[in-house]
Amino acid sequence: MTMAVTSSPSSPGRMEKFVAKLRKRAFGSIQDSLISAFVFGVLAYIAWLALDWAVLTAVWRAEDVANCGHDSGACWSVIAARHRLILFGLYPFDEHWRSTLACIAIIGTVIASCFPWTWTGKRLSILWILGFAAYYLLMDGSLLGLTQITTDQWGGLSLTLFLFASVVLLGMPMGLGLALMRRSEMPVVRSFASLVIDFIRSLPLLTTLFTAAVVVPILLPDWLQGDKIWRVIIAFALFFACYQAEVFRGGFQAIPKGQFEAGRALGLSYLNILSKIVLPQVFRHALPATINMVVVTFKETAIVIIIGFFDILASANAAFGTAEWAPYFIEVYVFVALIYWAFIFSLGQYGEYLKGRMSVSAR
């Protein structure tokens, strides 16, 4: 028995498809070609102006700040001279190495969490406990025999990362718990969860954080107040959890009730049905909205500047707060925007990676 082998023509690559689509849509007629040429020309001119300002005529070194002026482009000298203040805030200058290692510990924990090998409850728990312990021990220092740095001196990028990681880590299980409570068959539990979620969601985030930072210490005795940063983190995590609970609720509603009934028919306990059948599907359905929530939370950490924390945005404001550096605030904001973009872009790409993996596992 012989088999006829037919050769199929090679399919066009992504670039070839893009060029063909661009040619068809942008240059399909004389009118389209004229409009496209005008738009591309304007975009090219803007790109050239940006390149000229940011790179070609920019001043880079701190000692060349005298060359900054009307004839030069960006004055990156302000970043060279003030980057420590932007990145570390009020943290003591001689102890910046500790803040650097703490940031590396948090970022390393996040990167390690991206590897599928760590995607079990036990491994993720151990990894994040170790990462947070390393961060806190380095930043505080007292348990390591180093000079103690209290939380009111933490600042810059390390404080932003700490707030973000703490809020997401505490808020995610809280949100799942609220979602399960809202689906409970017990009316009291279901009503309590609905009341908490609706009440917190009716308040602006700033009001919630301000209450935790300023109002709570007035109402509670001294021994029950705790550290300001932890009050703010818990309030922020509760705010995150109430929104995330609704995201999880949407994921639950996408699962047919027959799967619960089939699990019970097989003799599985409620926890086994939840952990082995329902939750993996809930996370897959809720993933796009969850990634959006995480990205928004990272940006909203900047709100803590209003209640007196020296995060990276407050540090940036201080970096050009002197007469010498005041004219170069645009360069400082561009630098901070690039930091935010790098983290948010990484979070978005990680979300796309997770969606790809989950779609493969669902086939």
Coordinates of C-alpha atoms in Angstrom, one line a residue:
M1 CA 0.0 0.0 0.0
T2 CA 1.4 3.3 -1.0
M3 CA 0.4 6.7 0.3
A4 CA 0.3 9.8 -1.9
V5 CA 2.1 12.7 -0.3
T6 CA 0.9 16.1 -1.4
S7 CA 3.0 19.2 -0.6
S8 CA 1.0 22.1 0.6
P9 CA 2.2 25.6 0.0
S10 CA 3.9 27.2 3.0
S11 CA 1.6 29.5 4.9
P12 CA 2.6 33.2 5.2
G13 CA 4.3 34.3 8.4
R14 CA 2.9 36.9 10.8
M15 CA 4.9 39.7 9.3
E16 CA 3.8 38.9 5.8
K17 CA 0.1 38.8 7.0
F18 CA 0.6 42.2 8.8
V19 CA 2.1 43.8 5.7
A20 CA -0.6 42.5 3.4
K21 CA -3.3 43.7 5.8
L22 CA -1.7 47.1 6.1
R23 CA -1.4 47.5 2.4
K24 CA -5.0 46.5 1.9
R25 CA -6.4 48.8 4.6
A26 CA -4.1 51.8 4.5
F27 CA -3.2 52.0 0.8
G28 CA -6.2 50.3 -0.8
S29 CA -7.2 53.5 -2.7
I30 CA -5.7 56.9 -3.6
Q31 CA -7.7 58.6 -0.8
D32 CA -6.6 56.0 1.8
S33 CA -3.0 56.3 0.6
L34 CA -3.0 60.1 1.0
I35 CA -4.6 60.0 4.5
S36 CA -2.2 57.2 5.6
A37 CA 0.8 59.1 4.3
F38 CA -0.2 62.2 6.2
V39 CA -0.9 60.2 9.5
F40 CA 2.4 58.2 9.2
G41 CA 4.3 61.4 8.5
V42 CA 2.9 63.1 11.6
L43 CA 3.7 60.0 13.7
A44 CA 7.2 59.9 12.3
Y45 CA 7.8 63.6 13.1
I46 CA 6.5 63.1 16.7
A47 CA 8.8 60.0 17.1
W48 CA 11.8 62.0 15.8
L49 CA 11.1 64.9 18.2
A50 CA 10.9 62.4 21.1
L51 CA 14.1 60.7 20.0
D52 CA 15.9 64.0 19.7
W53 CA 14.7 65.2 23.1
A54 CA 15.2 61.9 25.0
V55 CA 18.4 60.7 23.5
L56 CA 20.3 62.7 20.8
T57 CA 20.5 66.1 22.6
A58 CA 20.0 64.9 26.1
V59 CA 22.4 65.6 29.0
W60 CA 23.1 62.4 30.9
R61 CA 25.7 63.0 33.7
A62 CA 25.0 64.8 37.0
E63 CA 28.2 66.9 36.7
D64 CA 27.0 68.2 33.3
V65 CA 23.8 69.8 34.7
A66 CA 25.2 73.3 33.7
N67 CA 24.7 72.2 30.0
C68 CA 20.9 71.7 30.6
G69 CA 18.9 74.5 29.0
H70 CA 17.0 75.6 26.0
D71 CA 19.4 74.2 23.5
S72 CA 19.6 70.8 24.9
G73 CA 17.0 68.0 25.2
A74 CA 16.1 66.1 28.3
C75 CA 18.2 66.7 31.4
W76 CA 18.7 63.2 32.7
S77 CA 21.3 64.7 35.1
V78 CA 18.4 65.0 37.6
I79 CA 17.9 61.2 37.5
A80 CA 21.7 60.6 37.9
A81 CA 21.8 62.9 40.9
R82 CA 18.5 62.1 42.5
H83 CA 17.7 58.4 41.7
R84 CA 18.5 57.3 45.2
L85 CA 15.8 59.6 46.6
I86 CA 13.3 58.4 44.0
L87 CA 14.0 54.7 44.6
F88 CA 14.6 54.6 48.4
G89 CA 12.7 57.7 49.7
L90 CA 13.5 58.5 53.3
Y91 CA 15.4 55.3 54.0
P92 CA 18.8 56.1 55.5
F93 CA 21.4 56.6 52.8
D94 CA 24.0 54.2 54.3
E95 CA 21.3 51.4 54.4
H96 CA 20.2 51.6 50.8
W97 CA 21.7 48.2 50.2
R98 CA 19.1 46.7 52.5
S99 CA 16.3 48.3 50.6
T100 CA 17.8 47.1 47.3
L101 CA 18.0 43.5 48.6
A102 CA 14.5 43.7 49.9
C103 CA 13.2 44.8 46.4
I104 CA 15.2 41.9 44.9
A105 CA 13.5 39.5 47.4
I106 CA 10.0 40.7 46.4
I107 CA 10.7 40.7 42.7
G108 CA 12.5 37.4 42.9
T109 CA 9.5 35.9 44.7
V110 CA 7.1 37.2 42.1
I111 CA 9.3 35.8 39.3
A112 CA 9.6 32.4 41.0
S113 CA 5.8 32.3 41.4
C114 CA 5.5 32.4 37.6
F115 CA 7.1 29.0 37.2
P116 CA 4.5 26.2 37.0
W117 CA 6.6 24.1 39.4
T118 CA 5.5 26.4 42.2
W119 CA 1.8 26.3 41.4
T120 CA 0.7 24.3 44.4
G121 CA -0.8 25.8 47.6
K122 CA 2.1 24.5 49.8
R123 CA 4.9 25.6 47.6
L124 CA 3.4 29.1 46.9
S125 CA 2.7 29.5 50.6
I126 CA 6.3 28.6 51.6
L127 CA 7.7 30.8 48.8
W128 CA 5.8 33.9 49.7
I129 CA 6.3 33.5 53.5
L130 CA 10.1 33.3 52.8
G131 CA 10.0 36.2 50.4
F132 CA 8.0 38.4 52.8
A133 CA 10.2 37.4 55.7
A134 CA 13.3 38.3 53.8
Y135 CA 11.8 41.7 52.9
Y136 CA 10.7 42.5 56.4
L137 CA 13.9 41.4 58.1
L138 CA 16.0 43.4 55.7
M139 CA 13.9 46.5 55.9
D140 CA 13.4 46.5 59.7
G141 CA 16.8 45.1 60.5
S142 CA 16.3 44.7 64.3
L143 CA 16.1 40.9 64.2
L144 CA 19.3 40.6 62.1
G145 CA 21.3 42.8 64.4
L146 CA 21.2 45.7 62.1
T147 CA 20.1 49.2 62.8
Q148 CA 16.3 49.3 63.1
I149 CA 14.6 51.3 60.5
T150 CA 10.9 51.9 61.4
T151 CA 8.2 51.8 58.8
D152 CA 7.7 55.6 58.8
Q153 CA 11.2 55.8 57.2
W154 CA 10.4 53.3 54.4
G155 CA 9.8 54.8 51.1
G156 CA 10.3 54.8 47.3
L157 CA 10.0 51.8 45.1
S158 CA 10.5 49.3 47.9
L159 CA 7.5 50.7 49.8
T160 CA 5.4 50.6 46.6
L161 CA 6.3 47.0 46.0
F162 CA 5.6 46.1 49.6
L163 CA 2.2 47.7 49.6
F164 CA 1.2 46.1 46.3
A165 CA 2.4 42.6 47.2
S166 CA 0.8 42.7 50.6
V167 CA -2.6 43.9 49.3
V168 CA -2.8 41.3 46.6
L169 CA -1.6 38.5 48.9
L170 CA -4.1 39.3 51.6
G171 CA -6.9 40.5 49.4
M172 CA -7.0 37.4 47.1
P173 CA -8.0 34.8 49.7
M174 CA -10.3 37.4 51.4
G175 CA -12.0 37.9 48.1
L176 CA -12.4 34.2 47.5
G177 CA -13.8 33.8 51.1
L178 CA -16.3 36.6 50.5
A179 CA -17.4 35.1 47.2
L180 CA -18.0 31.7 48.8
M181 CA -19.9 33.4 51.7
R182 CA -22.1 35.2 49.2
R183 CA -23.0 31.9 47.6
S184 CA -23.7 30.2 50.9
E185 CA -27.1 28.5 51.5
M186 CA -27.2 30.1 55.0
P187 CA -29.1 33.4 54.7
V188 CA -27.2 35.1 57.6
V189 CA -23.8 34.3 56.0
R190 CA -25.0 35.3 52.6
S191 CA -26.5 38.6 53.8
F192 CA -23.4 39.5 55.9
A193 CA -21.1 39.0 52.9
S194 CA -23.4 41.1 50.6
L195 CA -23.6 43.8 53.2
V196 CA -19.8 44.0 53.6
I197 CA -19.1 43.9 49.8
D198 CA -21.7 46.5 49.0
F199 CA -20.7 48.8 51.9
I200 CA -17.0 48.8 51.0
R201 CA -17.7 49.2 47.3
S202 CA -19.8 52.2 48.0
L203 CA -16.8 54.0 49.6
P204 CA -13.9 55.6 47.6
L205 CA -10.6 54.0 48.2
L206 CA -9.2 57.2 49.6
T207 CA -11.9 57.3 52.3
T208 CA -11.2 53.7 53.3
L209 CA -7.5 54.3 53.6
F210 CA -8.0 57.7 55.4
T211 CA -10.3 56.0 57.9
A212 CA -7.7 53.3 58.6
A213 CA -4.8 55.7 59.0
V214 CA -6.5 58.6 60.9
V215 CA -9.9 57.7 62.3
V216 CA -9.2 54.2 63.6
P217 CA -6.4 55.4 66.1
I218 CA -8.9 57.8 67.6
L219 CA -11.5 55.1 68.3
L220 CA -9.2 52.3 69.5
P221 CA -6.9 52.1 72.6
D222 CA -3.2 52.4 72.0
W223 CA -2.4 48.7 72.5
L224 CA -5.0 47.8 69.7
Q225 CA -4.0 50.4 67.1
G226 CA -1.0 48.6 65.6
D227 CA 1.3 50.1 63.1
K228 CA -0.1 52.6 60.6
I229 CA 1.3 50.8 57.6
W230 CA -0.4 47.5 58.6
R231 CA -3.8 49.3 59.2
V232 CA -3.6 50.8 55.7
I233 CA -2.6 47.5 54.1
I234 CA -5.5 45.6 55.8
A235 CA -8.0 48.3 54.7
F236 CA -6.5 48.3 51.2
A237 CA -6.7 44.5 51.0
L238 CA -10.4 44.6 52.2
F239 CA -11.2 47.1 49.4
F240 CA -9.4 44.9 46.9
A241 CA -11.1 41.8 48.2
C242 CA -14.6 43.2 47.8
Y243 CA -14.1 43.9 44.2
Q244 CA -12.3 40.6 43.6
A245 CA -15.1 38.7 45.3
E246 CA -17.5 40.0 42.5
V247 CA -14.9 38.8 39.9
F248 CA -14.9 35.4 41.5
R249 CA -18.7 35.4 41.7
G250 CA -18.8 35.8 38.0
G251 CA -16.5 32.9 37.6
F252 CA -18.7 30.7 39.8
Q253 CA -21.8 31.6 37.8
A254 CA -20.1 30.4 34.6
I255 CA -20.0 26.9 36.0
P256 CA -23.1 24.7 35.5
K257 CA -24.7 23.4 38.7
G258 CA -24.6 19.9 37.3
Q259 CA -20.9 19.8 38.1
F260 CA -21.7 20.2 41.8
E261 CA -24.4 17.6 41.6
A262 CA -22.1 15.2 39.8
G263 CA -19.4 15.6 42.4
R264 CA -21.9 14.9 45.2
A265 CA -23.1 11.8 43.2
L266 CA -19.5 10.5 43.2
G267 CA -19.4 10.9 46.9
L268 CA -16.9 13.8 47.0
S269 CA -16.9 16.1 49.9
Y270 CA -17.7 19.8 49.5
L271 CA -14.0 20.7 49.9
N272 CA -12.9 18.2 47.2
I273 CA -15.6 19.4 44.8
L274 CA -14.5 23.0 45.4
S275 CA -10.7 22.4 45.2
K276 CA -10.5 19.8 42.5
I277 CA -13.4 20.6 40.2
V278 CA -14.8 24.1 40.7
L279 CA -12.0 26.4 41.7
P280 CA -9.7 25.6 38.7
Q281 CA -12.5 26.6 36.4
V282 CA -13.4 29.6 38.4
F283 CA -9.8 30.9 38.3
R284 CA -9.7 30.3 34.5
H285 CA -13.0 32.2 33.9
A286 CA -12.0 35.0 36.3
L287 CA -8.4 35.4 35.1
P288 CA -8.8 38.4 32.6
A289 CA -10.7 40.5 35.2
T290 CA -8.3 39.4 37.9
I291 CA -5.3 40.6 35.9
N292 CA -7.1 43.9 35.4
M293 CA -7.7 44.2 39.1
V294 CA -4.0 43.5 39.9
V295 CA -2.8 46.1 37.4
V296 CA -5.3 48.7 38.8
T297 CA -4.1 47.9 42.3
F298 CA -0.5 48.5 41.5
K299 CA -1.3 52.0 40.1
E300 CA -3.6 52.8 43.1
T301 CA -0.8 52.3 45.5
A302 CA 0.1 55.9 44.6
I303 CA -2.9 57.1 46.6
V304 CA -1.0 56.4 49.9
I305 CA 0.9 59.7 49.3
I306 CA -2.2 61.5 50.5
I307 CA -2.1 59.8 53.9
G308 CA 1.5 60.5 54.5
F309 CA 3.5 57.6 53.0
F310 CA 6.6 58.4 51.0
D311 CA 6.0 56.0 48.1
I312 CA 7.8 56.3 44.7
L313 CA 5.6 59.1 43.5
A314 CA 6.1 61.2 46.7
S315 CA 9.8 60.5 46.4
A316 CA 9.7 61.7 42.8
N317 CA 8.0 65.0 43.9
A318 CA 10.8 65.4 46.4
A319 CA 13.5 64.7 43.8
F320 CA 12.7 68.0 41.9
G321 CA 11.6 69.9 45.0
T322 CA 14.7 72.1 45.1
A323 CA 15.4 75.2 43.1
E324 CA 18.2 73.5 41.2
W325 CA 16.1 70.5 40.0
A326 CA 12.7 72.1 39.8
P327 CA 12.8 72.8 36.0
Y328 CA 13.4 69.1 35.2
F329 CA 10.2 67.6 36.6
I330 CA 9.2 66.2 33.3
E331 CA 12.3 64.0 33.2
V332 CA 11.5 62.7 36.8
Y333 CA 7.9 61.9 35.9
V334 CA 9.1 60.1 32.7
F335 CA 11.5 58.0 34.8
V336 CA 8.7 57.1 37.2
A337 CA 6.3 56.4 34.4
L338 CA 8.8 54.0 32.8
I339 CA 9.0 52.1 36.1
Y340 CA 5.3 51.8 36.4
W341 CA 5.1 50.8 32.7
A342 CA 7.7 48.1 33.2
F343 CA 5.8 46.5 36.1
I344 CA 2.4 46.8 34.5
F345 CA 3.6 45.5 31.1
S346 CA 5.2 42.5 32.9
L347 CA 1.9 41.8 34.8
G348 CA 0.0 42.0 31.5
Q349 CA 2.4 39.6 29.8
Y350 CA 2.2 37.2 32.7
G351 CA -1.6 37.3 32.4
E352 CA -1.4 36.5 28.7
Y353 CA 1.0 33.6 29.5
L354 CA -1.4 32.2 32.1
K355 CA -4.4 32.5 29.7
G356 CA -2.4 30.6 27.1
R357 CA -1.5 27.8 29.6
M358 CA -5.0 27.5 30.9
S359 CA -6.5 27.4 27.4
V360 CA -4.2 24.6 26.5
S361 CA -5.0 22.7 29.7
A362 CA -8.7 23.1 29.1
R363 CA -8.6 21.5 25.6

